[in-house]
Tab-separated table of C-alpha atoms in Angstrom:
chain	number	residue	atom	x	y	z
A	1	UNK	CA	5.590	-4.112	13.111
A	2	UNK	CA	7.209	-4.010	9.114
A	3	UNK	CA	7.752	-1.370	7.292
A	4	UNK	CA	8.856	-1.256	3.388
A	5	UNK	CA	9.374	0.537	0.289
A	6	UNK	CA	10.286	-0.166	-3.030
A	7	UNK	CA	11.199	2.299	-5.896
A	8	UNK	CA	12.015	2.634	-9.418
A	9	UNK	CA	12.758	5.979	-11.269
A	10	UNK	CA	13.865	6.560	-15.232
A	11	UNK	CA	14.486	10.247	-15.120
A	12	UNK	CA	16.183	12.977	-16.530
A	13	UNK	CA	18.493	14.379	-14.247
A	14	UNK	CA	20.753	17.676	-13.471
A	15	UNK	CA	24.231	17.759	-10.658
A	16	UNK	CA	25.686	20.676	-10.057
A	17	UNK	CA	28.133	19.502	-7.001
A	18	UNK	CA	28.395	19.651	-3.476
A	19	UNK	CA	26.516	22.904	-2.719
A	20	UNK	CA	27.890	26.325	-2.932
A	21	UNK	CA	26.548	29.738	-3.393
A	22	UNK	CA	29.177	30.084	-6.456
A	23	UNK	CA	28.722	27.027	-8.262
A	24	UNK	CA	26.502	27.042	-11.397
A	25	UNK	CA	27.848	24.687	-13.335
A	26	UNK	CA	24.975	22.345	-14.057
A	27	UNK	CA	25.675	18.786	-15.968
A	28	UNK	CA	22.701	16.615	-17.044
A	29	UNK	CA	22.387	13.125	-17.558
A	30	UNK	CA	19.901	10.180	-17.727
A	31	UNK	CA	19.843	7.997	-14.706
A	32	UNK	CA	18.065	5.408	-13.497
A	33	UNK	CA	17.406	3.170	-9.927
A	34	UNK	CA	15.293	0.651	-8.192
A	35	UNK	CA	15.710	-0.367	-4.793
A	36	UNK	CA	13.692	-0.965	-1.319
A	37	UNK	CA	14.166	-0.570	2.490
A	38	UNK	CA	12.867	-2.682	4.962
A	39	UNK	CA	12.438	-2.524	8.418
A	40	UNK	CA	11.406	-4.930	11.288
A	41	UNK	CA	10.407	-3.241	14.426
A	42	UNK	CA	9.537	-5.072	17.911
A	43	UNK	CA	7.512	-2.723	20.888
A	44	UNK	CA	8.841	-1.820	23.771
A	45	UNK	CA	7.258	0.306	25.941
A	46	UNK	CA	4.905	3.329	25.240
A	47	UNK	CA	5.116	3.962	21.463
A	48	UNK	CA	8.751	2.876	21.295
A	49	UNK	CA	9.927	0.526	19.136
A	50	UNK	CA	13.513	-0.807	18.220
A	51	UNK	CA	14.371	-2.724	15.365
A	52	UNK	CA	16.446	-3.212	12.122
A	53	UNK	CA	16.322	-1.728	8.871
A	54	UNK	CA	17.671	-2.685	5.539
A	55	UNK	CA	18.486	-0.548	3.027
A	56	UNK	CA	18.981	-1.551	-1.378
A	57	UNK	CA	19.624	0.469	-4.091
A	58	UNK	CA	21.186	0.308	-7.522
A	59	UNK	CA	21.814	2.812	-9.537
A	60	UNK	CA	23.348	3.528	-13.609
A	61	UNK	CA	23.971	6.312	-15.705
A	62	UNK	CA	22.129	5.374	-19.198
A	63	UNK	CA	23.425	8.755	-20.896
A	64	UNK	CA	26.335	7.603	-22.861
A	65	UNK	CA	26.774	10.637	-24.496
A	66	UNK	CA	27.161	12.737	-21.800
A	67	UNK	CA	28.208	10.897	-18.703
A	68	UNK	CA	30.055	12.054	-15.565
A	69	UNK	CA	33.002	10.697	-15.958
A	70	UNK	CA	34.323	13.061	-13.161
A	71	UNK	CA	32.103	12.032	-10.220
A	72	UNK	CA	32.603	9.772	-7.697
A	73	UNK	CA	29.846	6.582	-7.940
A	74	UNK	CA	30.069	7.776	-12.220
A	75	UNK	CA	30.166	4.246	-13.063
A	76	UNK	CA	26.920	3.504	-10.934
A	77	UNK	CA	26.658	0.273	-8.258
A	78	UNK	CA	24.865	-1.199	-5.382
A	79	UNK	CA	24.300	0.447	-2.420
A	80	UNK	CA	23.559	-2.376	0.416
A	81	UNK	CA	23.211	-1.382	3.853
A	82	UNK	CA	21.919	-2.345	7.335
A	83	UNK	CA	21.749	-0.857	11.266
A	84	UNK	CA	19.845	-0.136	13.963
A	85	UNK	CA	16.490	1.729	13.996
A	86	UNK	CA	14.757	3.293	17.121
A	87	UNK	CA	11.043	4.779	16.397
A	88	UNK	CA	8.416	6.497	18.389
A	89	UNK	CA	5.340	7.506	17.099
A	90	UNK	CA	2.521	8.351	18.880
A	91	UNK	CA	0.615	10.193	16.062
A	92	UNK	CA	-3.142	9.805	15.690
A	93	UNK	CA	-2.901	8.863	11.569
A	94	UNK	CA	0.382	8.022	9.330
A	95	UNK	CA	-1.162	9.907	6.294
A	96	UNK	CA	-2.569	13.404	7.612
A	97	UNK	CA	-2.259	13.416	11.357
A	98	UNK	CA	-3.283	16.294	13.283
A	99	UNK	CA	-1.937	15.583	16.812
A	100	UNK	CA	0.562	12.878	18.422
A	101	UNK	CA	4.977	12.637	17.891
A	102	UNK	CA	7.139	11.126	15.501
A	103	UNK	CA	10.953	10.229	15.815
A	104	UNK	CA	12.877	8.052	13.544
A	105	UNK	CA	16.527	7.354	14.837
A	106	UNK	CA	18.989	5.114	12.365
A	107	UNK	CA	22.274	4.635	11.488
A	108	UNK	CA	23.019	2.243	8.272
A	109	UNK	CA	26.072	0.893	7.395
A	110	UNK	CA	27.049	0.238	3.446
A	111	UNK	CA	30.171	-1.998	2.780
A	112	UNK	CA	31.059	-4.609	0.950
A	113	UNK	CA	30.054	-7.817	3.275
A	114	UNK	CA	26.741	-6.169	2.421
A	115	UNK	CA	27.409	-6.667	-1.333
A	116	UNK	CA	27.368	-2.585	-1.343
A	117	UNK	CA	29.544	-1.426	-4.100
A	118	UNK	CA	30.555	1.715	-1.723
A	119	UNK	CA	31.394	1.934	2.196
A	120	UNK	CA	30.135	4.777	3.999
A	121	UNK	CA	27.665	4.971	7.138
A	122	UNK	CA	24.576	6.947	7.258
A	123	UNK	CA	23.009	8.712	10.051
A	124	UNK	CA	19.568	9.843	10.438
A	125	UNK	CA	17.455	12.094	13.008
A	126	UNK	CA	13.920	12.829	11.769
A	127	UNK	CA	11.627	14.320	14.693
A	128	UNK	CA	8.062	15.914	13.862
A	129	UNK	CA	5.179	16.929	16.796
A	130	UNK	CA	1.791	17.770	15.567
A	131	UNK	CA	-0.766	20.222	17.751
A	132	UNK	CA	-4.374	20.322	17.338
A	133	UNK	CA	-5.430	23.925	17.640
A	134	UNK	CA	-9.088	22.820	17.074
A	135	UNK	CA	-9.725	22.767	13.190
A	136	UNK	CA	-6.125	24.077	12.662
A	137	UNK	CA	-2.731	22.163	13.224
A	138	UNK	CA	0.384	22.621	13.672
A	139	UNK	CA	3.042	21.119	12.136
A	140	UNK	CA	6.473	20.974	13.054
A	141	UNK	CA	9.982	18.630	11.635
A	142	UNK	CA	13.042	19.055	12.845
A	143	UNK	CA	15.452	16.605	10.677
A	144	UNK	CA	19.358	15.528	10.247
A	145	UNK	CA	21.095	13.492	7.770
A	146	UNK	CA	25.223	13.038	7.635
A	147	UNK	CA	27.209	10.437	5.892
A	148	UNK	CA	30.410	9.207	6.707
A	149	UNK	CA	32.688	7.878	4.218
A	150	UNK	CA	32.945	7.358	0.576
A	151	UNK	CA	29.768	8.557	-0.607
A	152	UNK	CA	28.635	7.969	-4.474
A	153	UNK	CA	27.414	11.587	-5.516
A	154	UNK	CA	23.932	9.538	-6.238
A	155	UNK	CA	23.748	8.715	-2.371
A	156	UNK	CA	24.420	12.485	-1.244
A	157	UNK	CA	22.460	13.663	1.349
A	158	UNK	CA	19.225	16.430	-0.433
A	159	UNK	CA	17.796	19.253	0.672
A	160	UNK	CA	15.426	20.767	-1.998
A	161	UNK	CA	12.459	18.612	-3.370
A	162	UNK	CA	8.949	18.467	-2.659
A	163	UNK	CA	9.367	17.076	0.879
A	164	UNK	CA	12.495	19.230	2.316
A	165	UNK	CA	13.574	22.938	1.328
A	166	UNK	CA	10.553	23.455	-1.190
A	167	UNK	CA	12.129	27.097	-1.946
A	168	UNK	CA	14.687	24.775	-3.920
A	169	UNK	CA	12.896	23.391	-7.031
A	170	UNK	CA	15.216	20.472	-8.001
A	171	UNK	CA	16.284	17.971	-5.617
A	172	UNK	CA	19.895	17.858	-6.020
A	173	UNK	CA	20.851	21.735	-6.277
A	174	UNK	CA	21.545	21.456	-2.800
A	175	UNK	CA	23.890	18.384	-1.654
A	176	UNK	CA	26.358	18.103	0.711
A	177	UNK	CA	27.349	14.893	3.432
A	178	UNK	CA	24.910	16.586	5.892
A	179	UNK	CA	22.348	18.334	6.102
A	180	UNK	CA	19.598	19.684	8.479
A	181	UNK	CA	16.209	21.325	8.460
A	182	UNK	CA	13.306	23.014	10.404
A	183	UNK	CA	10.176	23.012	9.282
A	184	UNK	CA	6.652	24.520	10.459
A	185	UNK	CA	3.391	24.536	8.797
A	186	UNK	CA	-0.321	25.898	9.702
A	187	UNK	CA	-2.544	23.663	7.837
A	188	UNK	CA	-6.333	24.398	8.098
A	189	UNK	CA	-9.608	23.402	6.614
A	190	UNK	CA	-10.434	25.845	3.760
A	191	UNK	CA	-13.957	24.277	1.925
A	192	UNK	CA	-15.656	21.248	1.336
A	193	UNK	CA	-12.665	18.991	0.477
A	194	UNK	CA	-10.029	21.517	0.061
A	195	UNK	CA	-7.917	22.931	2.575
A	196	UNK	CA	-4.491	25.342	3.007
A	197	UNK	CA	-1.158	25.404	3.957
A	198	UNK	CA	1.247	27.954	4.725
A	199	UNK	CA	4.731	26.756	5.618
A	200	UNK	CA	8.466	28.012	6.380
A	201	UNK	CA	11.450	26.338	6.116
A	202	UNK	CA	15.319	26.801	7.031
A	203	UNK	CA	18.174	24.284	6.502
A	204	UNK	CA	21.700	24.102	5.656
A	205	UNK	CA	24.019	21.672	3.923
A	206	UNK	CA	27.993	20.942	4.599
A	207	UNK	CA	30.878	18.890	4.011
A	208	UNK	CA	30.970	18.529	7.888
A	209	UNK	CA	29.269	19.003	11.045
A	210	UNK	CA	28.117	22.326	11.170
A	211	UNK	CA	24.972	24.562	12.898
A	212	UNK	CA	25.520	27.676	13.121
A	213	UNK	CA	23.441	30.125	10.753
A	214	UNK	CA	26.031	30.674	8.860
A	215	UNK	CA	24.840	30.537	5.261
A	216	UNK	CA	21.320	28.887	6.205
A	217	UNK	CA	18.570	29.081	3.229
A	218	UNK	CA	15.638	29.836	4.286
A	219	UNK	CA	12.345	29.201	2.250
A	220	UNK	CA	8.682	29.876	2.766
A	221	UNK	CA	5.083	29.353	0.453
A	222	UNK	CA	1.609	28.425	0.529
A	223	UNK	CA	-0.334	25.090	-0.844
A	224	UNK	CA	-3.710	23.951	-1.828
A	225	UNK	CA	-4.851	20.295	-0.217
A	226	UNK	CA	-7.660	18.332	-1.857
A	227	UNK	CA	-9.148	15.483	-0.043
A	228	UNK	CA	-9.108	12.287	-2.243
A	229	UNK	CA	-12.200	10.217	-0.166
A	230	UNK	CA	-14.593	11.586	2.300
A	231	UNK	CA	-13.624	9.614	4.942
A	232	UNK	CA	-9.688	9.262	4.145
A	233	UNK	CA	-7.455	12.234	5.003
A	234	UNK	CA	-5.508	11.541	1.503
A	235	UNK	CA	-4.782	14.297	0.366
A	236	UNK	CA	-3.143	15.817	-3.241
A	237	UNK	CA	-1.050	18.846	-2.310
A	238	UNK	CA	-0.258	21.605	-4.980
A	239	UNK	CA	2.848	24.034	-2.994
A	240	UNK	CA	4.469	26.830	-4.461
A	241	UNK	CA	7.555	28.057	-2.446
A	242	UNK	CA	10.751	30.660	-2.880
A	243	UNK	CA	13.895	30.713	-1.245
A	244	UNK	CA	16.721	33.219	-0.165
A	245	UNK	CA	18.711	31.819	-3.074
A	246	UNK	CA	16.211	33.629	-4.986
A	247	UNK	CA	15.121	30.117	-6.412
A	248	UNK	CA	11.107	28.652	-6.171
A	249	UNK	CA	9.693	24.948	-6.697
A	250	UNK	CA	6.287	24.724	-7.406
A	251	UNK	CA	5.019	20.753	-6.752
A	252	UNK	CA	2.377	18.217	-7.185
A	253	UNK	CA	2.411	15.494	-5.092
A	254	UNK	CA	0.091	12.454	-2.797
A	255	UNK	CA	0.192	12.905	0.635
A	256	UNK	CA	1.890	15.556	3.215
A	257	UNK	CA	5.710	16.642	2.709
A	258	UNK	CA	5.962	15.509	6.082
């Protein structure tokens, strides 16, 4: 089994620093990034797969008038890493699962031996479970991501944005060396090709491993779904969410958040 992903982005970006409720300083800049991910898996037993994953990304700052000179990683550069991955996937559909489970555990090593300009380790655990209760579906996700080493600011794990805590509107607003989150959704059909979603989320960003409930951010909201094709569950989604930090997010995107 082969999984690939290719990205290219050029955008106006913002940086607030490592997450703190008292940190309101914001720096705006322009950035460009491109890269890809490649994973090669071999089936071992009953929906379990083992394999190796590789990641390459190039990041550069394009704002010559306001470059973030004081940040570690402000000069941009290459991120190249490889490592083992364990995968379990019993979902009935990749785009819009109604039953089954998904587990991805990976450990990527970035260093100069792989032609990376930065040296650190990335650990990821992503678990999802889907329960069909008739027409509605209950979806659950638990995610933990941890980085160990000298991580450039543009590679720090993010807690906000369209796929994680949707009540945090900007993906860079809450970042640190480690993040964890849990999410639950109720997805149901409303009429014709239109569906609805209600969701609740909780997560935390920290410098070190910390699963305490202190400083946890809570988020919740509603969403609408429009199925593009009558026989294929590829949705355009519109989500609106609020968080306990007084922030909000509104997102339009393809596919579900998880």
